[in-house]
Short mmCIF file of C-alpha atoms and ligand atoms in Angstrom, two decimals:
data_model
loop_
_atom_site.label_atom_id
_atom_site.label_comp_id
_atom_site.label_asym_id
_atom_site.label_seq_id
_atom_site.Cartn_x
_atom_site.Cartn_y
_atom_site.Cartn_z
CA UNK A 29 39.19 14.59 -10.50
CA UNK A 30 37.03 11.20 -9.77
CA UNK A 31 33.18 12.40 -9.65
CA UNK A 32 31.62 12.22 -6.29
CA UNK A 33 29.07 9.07 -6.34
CA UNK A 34 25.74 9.76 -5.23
CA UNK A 35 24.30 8.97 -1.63
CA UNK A 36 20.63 9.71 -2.55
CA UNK A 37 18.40 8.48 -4.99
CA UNK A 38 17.34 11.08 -7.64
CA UNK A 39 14.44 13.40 -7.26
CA UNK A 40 12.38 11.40 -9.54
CA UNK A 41 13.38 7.88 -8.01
CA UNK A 42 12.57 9.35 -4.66
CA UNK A 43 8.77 10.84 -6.46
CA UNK A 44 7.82 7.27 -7.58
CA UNK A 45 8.81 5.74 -4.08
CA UNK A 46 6.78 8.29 -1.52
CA UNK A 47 3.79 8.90 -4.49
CA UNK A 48 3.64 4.71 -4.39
CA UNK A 49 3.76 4.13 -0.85
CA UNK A 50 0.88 6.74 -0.53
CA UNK A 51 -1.39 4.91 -3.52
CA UNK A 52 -0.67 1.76 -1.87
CA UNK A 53 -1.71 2.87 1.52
CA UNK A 54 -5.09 4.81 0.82
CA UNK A 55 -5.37 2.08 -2.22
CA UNK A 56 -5.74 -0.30 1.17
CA UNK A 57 -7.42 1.80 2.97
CA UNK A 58 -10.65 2.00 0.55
CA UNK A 59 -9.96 -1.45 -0.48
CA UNK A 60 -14.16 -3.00 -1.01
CA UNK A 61 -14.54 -5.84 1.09
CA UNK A 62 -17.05 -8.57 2.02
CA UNK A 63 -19.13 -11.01 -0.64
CA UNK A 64 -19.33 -9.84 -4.52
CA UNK A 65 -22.34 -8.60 -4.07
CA UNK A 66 -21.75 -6.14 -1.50
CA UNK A 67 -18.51 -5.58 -3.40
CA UNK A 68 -20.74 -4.26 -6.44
CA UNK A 69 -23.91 -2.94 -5.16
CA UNK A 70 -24.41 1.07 -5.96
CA UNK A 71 -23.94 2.37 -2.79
CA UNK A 72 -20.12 1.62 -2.82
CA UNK A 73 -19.51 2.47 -6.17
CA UNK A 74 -17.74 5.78 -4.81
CA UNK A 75 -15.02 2.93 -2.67
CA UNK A 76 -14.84 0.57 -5.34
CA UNK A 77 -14.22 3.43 -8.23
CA UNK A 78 -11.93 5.12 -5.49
CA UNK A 79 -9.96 1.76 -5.06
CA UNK A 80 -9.84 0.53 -8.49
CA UNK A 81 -9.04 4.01 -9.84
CA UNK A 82 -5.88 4.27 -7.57
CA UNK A 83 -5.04 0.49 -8.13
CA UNK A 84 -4.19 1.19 -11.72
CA UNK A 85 -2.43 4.29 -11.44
CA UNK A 86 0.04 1.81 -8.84
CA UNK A 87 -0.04 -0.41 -12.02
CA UNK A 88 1.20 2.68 -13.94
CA UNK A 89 3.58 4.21 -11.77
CA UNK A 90 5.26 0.77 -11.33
CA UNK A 91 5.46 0.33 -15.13
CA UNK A 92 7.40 4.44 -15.27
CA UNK A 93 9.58 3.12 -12.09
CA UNK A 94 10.67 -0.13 -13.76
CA UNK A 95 11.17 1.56 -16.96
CA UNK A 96 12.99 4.90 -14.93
CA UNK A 97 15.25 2.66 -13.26
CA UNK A 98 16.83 1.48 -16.30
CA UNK A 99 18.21 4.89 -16.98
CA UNK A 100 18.97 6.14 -13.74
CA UNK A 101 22.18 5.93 -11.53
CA UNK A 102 21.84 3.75 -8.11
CA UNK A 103 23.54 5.72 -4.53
CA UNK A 104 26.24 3.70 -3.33
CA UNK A 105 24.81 1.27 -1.09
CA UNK A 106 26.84 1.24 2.53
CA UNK A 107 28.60 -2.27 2.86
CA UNK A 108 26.12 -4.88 4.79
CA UNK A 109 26.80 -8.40 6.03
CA UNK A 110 25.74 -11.17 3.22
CA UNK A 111 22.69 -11.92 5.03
CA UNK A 112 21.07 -8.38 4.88
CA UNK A 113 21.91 -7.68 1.21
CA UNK A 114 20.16 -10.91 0.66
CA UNK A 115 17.00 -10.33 2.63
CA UNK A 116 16.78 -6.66 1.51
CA UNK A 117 17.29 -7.81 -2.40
CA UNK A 118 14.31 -10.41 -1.37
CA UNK A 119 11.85 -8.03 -0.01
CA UNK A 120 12.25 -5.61 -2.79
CA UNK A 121 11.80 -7.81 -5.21
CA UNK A 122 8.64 -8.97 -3.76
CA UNK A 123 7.05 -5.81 -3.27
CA UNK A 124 7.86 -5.03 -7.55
CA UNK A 125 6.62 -7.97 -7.61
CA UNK A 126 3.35 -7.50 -5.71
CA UNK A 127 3.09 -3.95 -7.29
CA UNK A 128 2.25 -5.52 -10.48
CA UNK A 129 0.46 -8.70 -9.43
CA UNK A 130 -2.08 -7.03 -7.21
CA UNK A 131 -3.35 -4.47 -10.09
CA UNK A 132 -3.29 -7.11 -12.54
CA UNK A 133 -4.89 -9.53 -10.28
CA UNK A 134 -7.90 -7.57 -10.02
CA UNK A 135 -8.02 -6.52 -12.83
CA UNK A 136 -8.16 -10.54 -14.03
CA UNK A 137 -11.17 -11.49 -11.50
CA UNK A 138 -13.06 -8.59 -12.15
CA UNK A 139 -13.17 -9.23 -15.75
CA UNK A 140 -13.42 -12.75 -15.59
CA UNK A 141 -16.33 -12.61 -12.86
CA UNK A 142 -18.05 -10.64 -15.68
CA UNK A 143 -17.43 -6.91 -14.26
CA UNK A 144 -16.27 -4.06 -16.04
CA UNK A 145 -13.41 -1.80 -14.86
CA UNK A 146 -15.39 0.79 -12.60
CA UNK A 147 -13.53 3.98 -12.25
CA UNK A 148 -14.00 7.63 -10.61
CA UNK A 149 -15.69 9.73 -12.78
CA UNK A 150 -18.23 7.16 -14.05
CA UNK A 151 -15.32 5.74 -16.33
CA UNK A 152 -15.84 1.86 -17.19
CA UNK A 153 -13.78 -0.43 -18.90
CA UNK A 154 -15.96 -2.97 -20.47
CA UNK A 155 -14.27 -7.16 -19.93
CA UNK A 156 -12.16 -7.99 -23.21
CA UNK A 157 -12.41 -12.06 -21.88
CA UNK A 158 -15.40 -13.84 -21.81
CA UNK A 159 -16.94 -14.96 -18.19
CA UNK A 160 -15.45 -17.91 -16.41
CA UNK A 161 -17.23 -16.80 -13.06
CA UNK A 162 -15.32 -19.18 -10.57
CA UNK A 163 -11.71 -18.75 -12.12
CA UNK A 164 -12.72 -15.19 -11.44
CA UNK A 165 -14.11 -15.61 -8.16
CA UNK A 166 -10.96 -17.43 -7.36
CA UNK A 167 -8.59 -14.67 -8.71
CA UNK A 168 -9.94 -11.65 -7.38
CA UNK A 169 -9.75 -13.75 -3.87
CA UNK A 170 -6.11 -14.04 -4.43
CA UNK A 171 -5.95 -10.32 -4.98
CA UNK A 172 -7.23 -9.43 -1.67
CA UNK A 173 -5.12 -11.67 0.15
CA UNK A 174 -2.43 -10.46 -2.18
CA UNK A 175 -3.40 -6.30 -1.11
CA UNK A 176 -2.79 -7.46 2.26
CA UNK A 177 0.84 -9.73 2.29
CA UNK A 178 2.06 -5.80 -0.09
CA UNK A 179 1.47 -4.50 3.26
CA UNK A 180 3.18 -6.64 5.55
CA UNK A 181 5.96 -6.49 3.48
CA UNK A 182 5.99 -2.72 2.81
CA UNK A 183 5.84 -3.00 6.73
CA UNK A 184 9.11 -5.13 7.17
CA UNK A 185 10.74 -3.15 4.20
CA UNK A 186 10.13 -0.07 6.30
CA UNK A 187 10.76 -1.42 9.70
CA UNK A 188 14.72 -2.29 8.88
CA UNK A 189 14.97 1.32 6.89
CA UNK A 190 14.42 2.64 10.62
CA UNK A 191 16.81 -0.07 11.93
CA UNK A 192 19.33 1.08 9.57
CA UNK A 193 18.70 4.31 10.51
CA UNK A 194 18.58 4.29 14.38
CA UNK A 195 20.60 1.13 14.74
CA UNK A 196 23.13 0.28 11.94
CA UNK A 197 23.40 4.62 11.44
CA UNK A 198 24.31 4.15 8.12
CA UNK A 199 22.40 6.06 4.88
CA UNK A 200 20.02 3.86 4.10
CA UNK A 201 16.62 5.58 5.30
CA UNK A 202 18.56 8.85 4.35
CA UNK A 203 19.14 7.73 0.48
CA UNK A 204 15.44 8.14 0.22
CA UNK A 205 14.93 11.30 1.60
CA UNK A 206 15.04 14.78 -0.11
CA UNK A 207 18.60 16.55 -0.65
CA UNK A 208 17.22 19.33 2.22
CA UNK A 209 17.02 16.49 4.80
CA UNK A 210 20.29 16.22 6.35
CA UNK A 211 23.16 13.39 5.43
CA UNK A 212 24.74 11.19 7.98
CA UNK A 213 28.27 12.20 8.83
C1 HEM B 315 -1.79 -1.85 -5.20
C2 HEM B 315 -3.07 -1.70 -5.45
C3 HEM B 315 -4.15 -2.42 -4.70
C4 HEM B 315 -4.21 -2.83 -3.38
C5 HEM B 315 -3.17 -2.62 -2.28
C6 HEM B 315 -5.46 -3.53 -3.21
C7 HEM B 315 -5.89 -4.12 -2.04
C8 HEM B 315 -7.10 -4.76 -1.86
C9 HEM B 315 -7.52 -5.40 -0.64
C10 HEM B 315 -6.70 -5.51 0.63
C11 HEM B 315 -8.77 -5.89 -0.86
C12 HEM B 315 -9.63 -6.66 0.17
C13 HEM B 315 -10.40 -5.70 1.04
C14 HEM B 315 -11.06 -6.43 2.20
O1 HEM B 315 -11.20 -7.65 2.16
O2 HEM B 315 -11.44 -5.72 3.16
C15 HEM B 315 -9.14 -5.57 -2.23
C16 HEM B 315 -10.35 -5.92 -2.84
C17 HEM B 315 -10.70 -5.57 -4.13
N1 HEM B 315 -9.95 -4.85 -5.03
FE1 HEM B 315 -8.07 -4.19 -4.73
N2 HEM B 315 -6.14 -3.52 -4.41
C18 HEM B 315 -5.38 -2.86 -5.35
C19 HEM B 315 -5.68 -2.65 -6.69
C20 HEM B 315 -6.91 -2.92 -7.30
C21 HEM B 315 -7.24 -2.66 -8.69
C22 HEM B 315 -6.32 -2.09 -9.79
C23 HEM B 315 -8.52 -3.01 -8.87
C24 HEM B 315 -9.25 -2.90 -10.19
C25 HEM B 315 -9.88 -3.82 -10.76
C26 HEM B 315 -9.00 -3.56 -7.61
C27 HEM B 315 -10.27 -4.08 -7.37
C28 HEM B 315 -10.67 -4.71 -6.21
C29 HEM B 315 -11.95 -5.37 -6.05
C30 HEM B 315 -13.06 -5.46 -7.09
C31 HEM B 315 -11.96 -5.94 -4.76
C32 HEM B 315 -13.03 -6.81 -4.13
C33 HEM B 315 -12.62 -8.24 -4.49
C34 HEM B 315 -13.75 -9.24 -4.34
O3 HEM B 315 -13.88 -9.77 -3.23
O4 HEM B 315 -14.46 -9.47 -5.34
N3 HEM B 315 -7.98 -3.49 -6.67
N4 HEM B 315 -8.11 -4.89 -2.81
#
């Protein structure tokens, strides 16, 4: 008998994928804005220990995704026009991409700048490079334009799951959805 293929991703595929969109989102959300000193003055250490605190655990869930992906077994993707596999194989890349570069971009112009890691629960992780205050400066720019082209992209990459979905029909959107949610016939 030739064993069924699967049409969903596995639970724990489908765990990394919702639990990182989430991190990503209210990682955003509470992301400290405005000059460096307003970015470090006491009364937004709760935001900025908030925002780095869920930055790295992105940085860690990426690192168990990569790393779980190299064990688990892919759905069978429906059959797309050249074009779309292309552009889909593009924007996923770039969000792995940007799932790694944002954390470690921070983390980079923090340290640099001179900060330590400033996490919830009063946890800090004290620079390991010595200052070289403009590179930082510079860096830790990049990562907030960085924090906000992950969500434009996480934006397209979710806007043509819905196309697929309510346009194309196919099982695109459904592959990452829990076995209760229905299948396409
Ligand atoms: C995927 C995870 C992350 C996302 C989406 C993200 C996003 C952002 C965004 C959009 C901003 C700019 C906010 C604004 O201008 O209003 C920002 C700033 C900042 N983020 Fe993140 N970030 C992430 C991870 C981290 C991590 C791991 C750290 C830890 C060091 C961190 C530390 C900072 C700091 C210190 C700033 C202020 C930068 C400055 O101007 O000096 N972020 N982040």
């Amino acid at each position: 008998m030739t064993p069924t293929l699967p049409t969903r991703y596995g639970t724990v595929a489908q765990t990394f994928h919702w639990l990182t969109a989430i991190v990503v989102l209210v990682a955003f959300i509470y992301g400290p804005g405005g000059s460096e000193q307003r970015v470090y003055q006491p009364s937004r250490d709760f935001e900025r220990q908030l925002h780095e605190t869920l930055g790295l655990c992105v940085l860690a869930l990426t690192f168990l995704r990569v790393l779980w992906k190299k064990f688990d077994s892919q759905p069978v993707v429906p059959p797309a026009a050249r074009w779309m596999e292309l552009t889909a194989k593009a924007v996923q890349s770039a969000l792995y991409l940007l799932l790694l570069l944002v954390p470690l971009t921070a983390i980079a112009g923090a340290w640099l700048e001179g900060h330590p890691l400033t996490l919830l629960g009063g946890l800090q992780v004290a620079s390991p490079v010595g200052i070289s205050h403009d590179l930082g400066a510079s860096i830790a720019n990049l990562h907030t334009w960085l924090g906000d082209a992950i969500l434009w992209i996480a934006g397209v990459h979710a806007l043509a799951a819905v196309y697929h979905h309510h346009l194309l029909k196919d099982q695109v959107l459904v592959s990452m959805l829990p076995n209760w949610m229905p299948t396409r016939k």
